[in-house]
Every structure is written in structure tokens, then in C-alpha cells.
Amino acid sequence: MHQAPSGVYPLGNAQALRRWVAMVWALVIAIDVFWLVQAQWPDWKLLAGLALTCLAGAFAYRFWPARENGVLLWDGSAWSCRESEREIAGLVTVHLDLQSALLVFWAPAVGTGTWHWLSSAAQPSRWLALRRAVFASDRMAQGDSERADLVARP
């Protein structure tokens, strides 16, 4: 199997994704307010719905895409991320693939990970190379874990 070629891809600030999430959140809040006006108190369903809305908001805030600008670097076998003057090794995992956009999680070797929304619009000429690298590295990581399982078995 051939490895994906090395490459560089910019990390955007995911403004479109943030706007979309904010619009959905505003719609949910508007529906909740309408529900509060129409509901009869006390109702456990109303309280459960409000708790679920708050939980969803906390979840969305926790996984909010990072605003940092930088670049992802793939050298053919490992990922790194360059922000400002520093370069950090780590792993990239895809959590949502929309063909022209990817929601990825950057897990540095040291520190906490960040979410990034990668769009084909940022670098159309490098988009397919990025997709190949992301999915090739994922297959490589899965192969390593399968080999480790085989070695660990008696």
C-alpha cells in the first residue's frame, strides 16, 4: 500500500461553523421560550427539556472549534501542527466527513486537544492530498493497534 504524500494544510478559524452552531442554538432557545410561555407549571417534561437544552449547549461549548490559525503538517508518516513559531507532534482524527469539509480533532503529544473545521475552500488545490493523508494516517493507526493486539495475544 502506498503512503499519502507529505503536505501542508491551513487551519482556519471555522467562522461559518460557529455561525451555524450559534443560529441553531438561538433557534433552540426561541423554541424553549415559546414552550415556557405555553406550558403549564410545574411539568417534569418542561424541566427535562430545559435541562436537555442546557446540556446540549454545554456540549456544544466544550467541543467548540478552535480559533487558532496555523497549519497541519503531514510528513508521510506523522502529523504535526505549526502555530506561530512552534511545531508540535500529534494525531489527527476525523469525526465528521462532508466531502468538502472535515471536522477533525487535533490531539497533540502533550497538552489538550482542539477541534478544527477544515474546508476545501481554504486550499482547493491541496484538499484531496489532505483527505488522503488524514485517512491514510487513520488506517496506519488502526493497523498499528491491530498488530499490537495480535502481539499481545498468547
Coordinates of N, CA and C in Angstrom, one line a residue, residues 2-73:
H2 N 0.5 2.2 -0.8 CA 1.3 3.5 -0.9 C 0.8 4.4 0.2
Q3 N 1.8 5.2 0.7 CA 1.5 6.2 1.7 C 1.1 7.5 1.0
A4 N 0.3 8.2 1.7 CA -0.1 9.5 1.2 C 1.1 10.5 1.2
P5 N 1.2 11.3 0.2 CA 2.4 12.2 0.1 C 2.4 13.2 1.3
S6 N 3.5 13.8 1.6 CA 3.6 14.8 2.6 C 2.9 16.0 2.1
G7 N 2.5 16.9 3.1 CA 1.8 18.1 2.7 C 1.5 19.0 3.9
V8 N 1.0 20.2 3.5 CA 0.7 21.2 4.5 C -0.7 21.7 4.2
Y9 N -1.5 21.9 5.2 CA -2.8 22.4 5.1 C -3.2 23.4 6.2
P10 N -3.7 24.6 5.8 CA -4.0 25.6 6.8 C -5.2 25.3 7.7
L11 N -5.1 25.6 9.0 CA -6.2 25.5 9.9 C -6.9 26.9 9.9
G12 N -8.2 26.8 9.6 CA -9.0 28.0 9.5 C -9.6 28.3 10.9
N13 N -10.3 29.4 11.0 CA -10.9 29.8 12.2 C -12.4 29.3 12.4
A14 N -12.9 28.6 11.4 CA -14.2 28.0 11.4 C -15.3 29.0 11.7
Q15 N -15.3 30.2 11.2 CA -16.3 31.1 11.4 C -17.7 30.7 10.9
A16 N -17.7 30.0 9.8 CA -19.0 29.6 9.2 C -19.6 28.5 10.2
L17 N -18.8 27.6 10.7 CA -19.3 26.6 11.6 C -19.8 27.2 12.9
R18 N -19.1 28.2 13.4 CA -19.5 28.9 14.6 C -20.9 29.6 14.4
R19 N -21.0 30.3 13.3 CA -22.3 31.0 13.0 C -23.4 30.0 12.9
W20 N -23.2 28.9 12.2 CA -24.2 27.8 12.1 C -24.6 27.3 13.5
V21 N -23.7 27.0 14.3 CA -24.0 26.5 15.7 C -24.7 27.6 16.5
A22 N -24.3 28.8 16.4 CA -25.0 29.9 17.1 C -26.4 30.1 16.6
M23 N -26.6 30.0 15.3 CA -28.0 30.1 14.8 C -28.9 28.9 15.3
V24 N -28.4 27.7 15.3 CA -29.1 26.6 15.8 C -29.4 26.8 17.3
W25 N -28.4 27.2 18.0 CA -28.6 27.5 19.4 C -29.7 28.5 19.7
A26 N -29.7 29.6 18.9 CA -30.7 30.7 19.0 C -32.1 30.1 18.7
L27 N -32.2 29.2 17.7 CA -33.5 28.6 17.4 C -34.0 27.8 18.5
V28 N -33.1 27.0 19.1 CA -33.5 26.1 20.3 C -33.9 27.0 21.4
I29 N -33.2 28.1 21.7 CA -33.6 29.0 22.8 C -35.0 29.6 22.5
A30 N -35.2 30.0 21.3 CA -36.6 30.6 20.9 C -37.7 29.5 21.1
I31 N -37.4 28.3 20.7 CA -38.4 27.3 20.9 C -38.7 27.0 22.4
D32 N -37.6 27.0 23.2 CA -37.8 26.8 24.6 C -38.6 28.0 25.2
V33 N -38.3 29.2 24.8 CA -39.1 30.3 25.4 C -40.6 30.2 25.0
F34 N -40.8 29.8 23.7 CA -42.2 29.6 23.3 C -42.9 28.5 24.1
W35 N -42.1 27.5 24.4 CA -42.6 26.3 25.2 C -42.9 26.8 26.6
L36 N -42.0 27.6 27.2 CA -42.2 28.1 28.5 C -43.5 28.9 28.6
V37 N -43.8 29.7 27.6 CA -45.0 30.6 27.6 C -46.2 29.7 27.5
Q38 N -46.2 28.7 26.8 CA -47.3 27.8 26.5 C -47.6 26.8 27.6
A39 N -46.5 26.4 28.3 CA -46.6 25.2 29.2 C -47.3 25.6 30.5
Q40 N -47.8 24.6 31.2 CA -48.4 24.7 32.5 C -47.4 24.3 33.5
W41 N -47.2 25.1 34.5 CA -46.2 24.8 35.6 C -46.9 24.0 36.7
P42 N -46.3 23.2 37.4 CA -45.0 22.6 37.1 C -45.2 21.3 36.3
D43 N -44.3 21.1 35.3 CA -44.3 20.0 34.4 C -42.9 19.4 34.3
W44 N -42.8 18.1 34.6 CA -41.5 17.5 34.6 C -40.9 17.4 33.2
K45 N -41.8 17.3 32.2 CA -41.3 17.3 30.8 C -40.7 18.6 30.4
L46 N -41.3 19.7 30.9 CA -40.7 21.0 30.6 C -39.3 21.1 31.3
L47 N -39.2 20.7 32.5 CA -37.9 20.8 33.2 C -36.9 19.9 32.5
A48 N -37.3 18.7 32.1 CA -36.4 17.8 31.4 C -35.9 18.4 30.1
G49 N -36.8 19.0 29.4 CA -36.5 19.6 28.1 C -35.5 20.8 28.3
L50 N -35.7 21.6 29.3 CA -34.8 22.7 29.6 C -33.4 22.2 30.0
A51 N -33.4 21.1 30.8 CA -32.1 20.5 31.2 C -31.4 19.9 30.0
L52 N -32.1 19.3 29.1 CA -31.5 18.8 27.9 C -31.0 19.9 27.0
T53 N -31.7 21.0 26.9 CA -31.2 22.2 26.2 C -29.9 22.7 26.8
C54 N -29.8 22.8 28.1 CA -28.6 23.3 28.8 C -27.5 22.3 28.6
L55 N -27.7 21.0 28.7 CA -26.7 20.0 28.4 C -26.2 20.1 27.0
A56 N -27.1 20.2 26.0 CA -26.6 20.3 24.6 C -25.8 21.6 24.4
G57 N -26.1 22.7 25.1 CA -25.4 23.9 25.0 C -24.0 23.7 25.6
A58 N -23.9 23.1 26.7 CA -22.6 22.8 27.4 C -21.7 21.9 26.5
F59 N -22.4 20.9 25.9 CA -21.7 20.0 25.0 C -21.1 20.8 23.8
A60 N -21.9 21.6 23.2 CA -21.5 22.4 22.0 C -20.4 23.4 22.4
Y61 N -20.5 24.0 23.6 CA -19.4 24.9 24.0 C -18.1 24.1 24.3
R62 N -18.2 22.9 24.8 CA -17.0 22.1 25.2 C -16.2 21.7 23.9
F63 N -17.0 21.4 22.8 CA -16.3 21.0 21.6 C -16.3 22.0 20.5
W64 N -16.4 23.3 20.9 CA -16.3 24.4 20.0 C -15.0 24.4 19.2
P65 N -15.0 24.5 17.9 CA -13.8 24.5 17.1 C -12.8 25.6 17.5
A66 N -11.6 25.3 17.5 CA -10.5 26.2 17.9 C -10.5 27.4 16.9
R67 N -10.0 28.6 17.4 CA -9.9 29.8 16.6 C -8.5 30.0 16.1
E68 N -7.6 29.1 16.5 CA -6.2 29.3 16.2 C -5.9 29.2 14.7
N69 N -5.0 30.0 14.2 CA -4.6 29.9 12.9 C -3.2 29.2 12.9
G70 N -3.0 28.3 12.0 CA -1.7 27.6 11.9 C -1.9 26.7 10.7
V71 N -1.0 25.7 10.6 CA -1.0 24.7 9.6 C -0.8 23.3 10.1
L72 N -1.5 22.3 9.5 CA -1.2 20.9 9.8 C -0.2 20.5 8.8
L73 N 0.8 19.7 9.3 CA 1.9 19.2 8.5 C 1.8 17.7 8.5

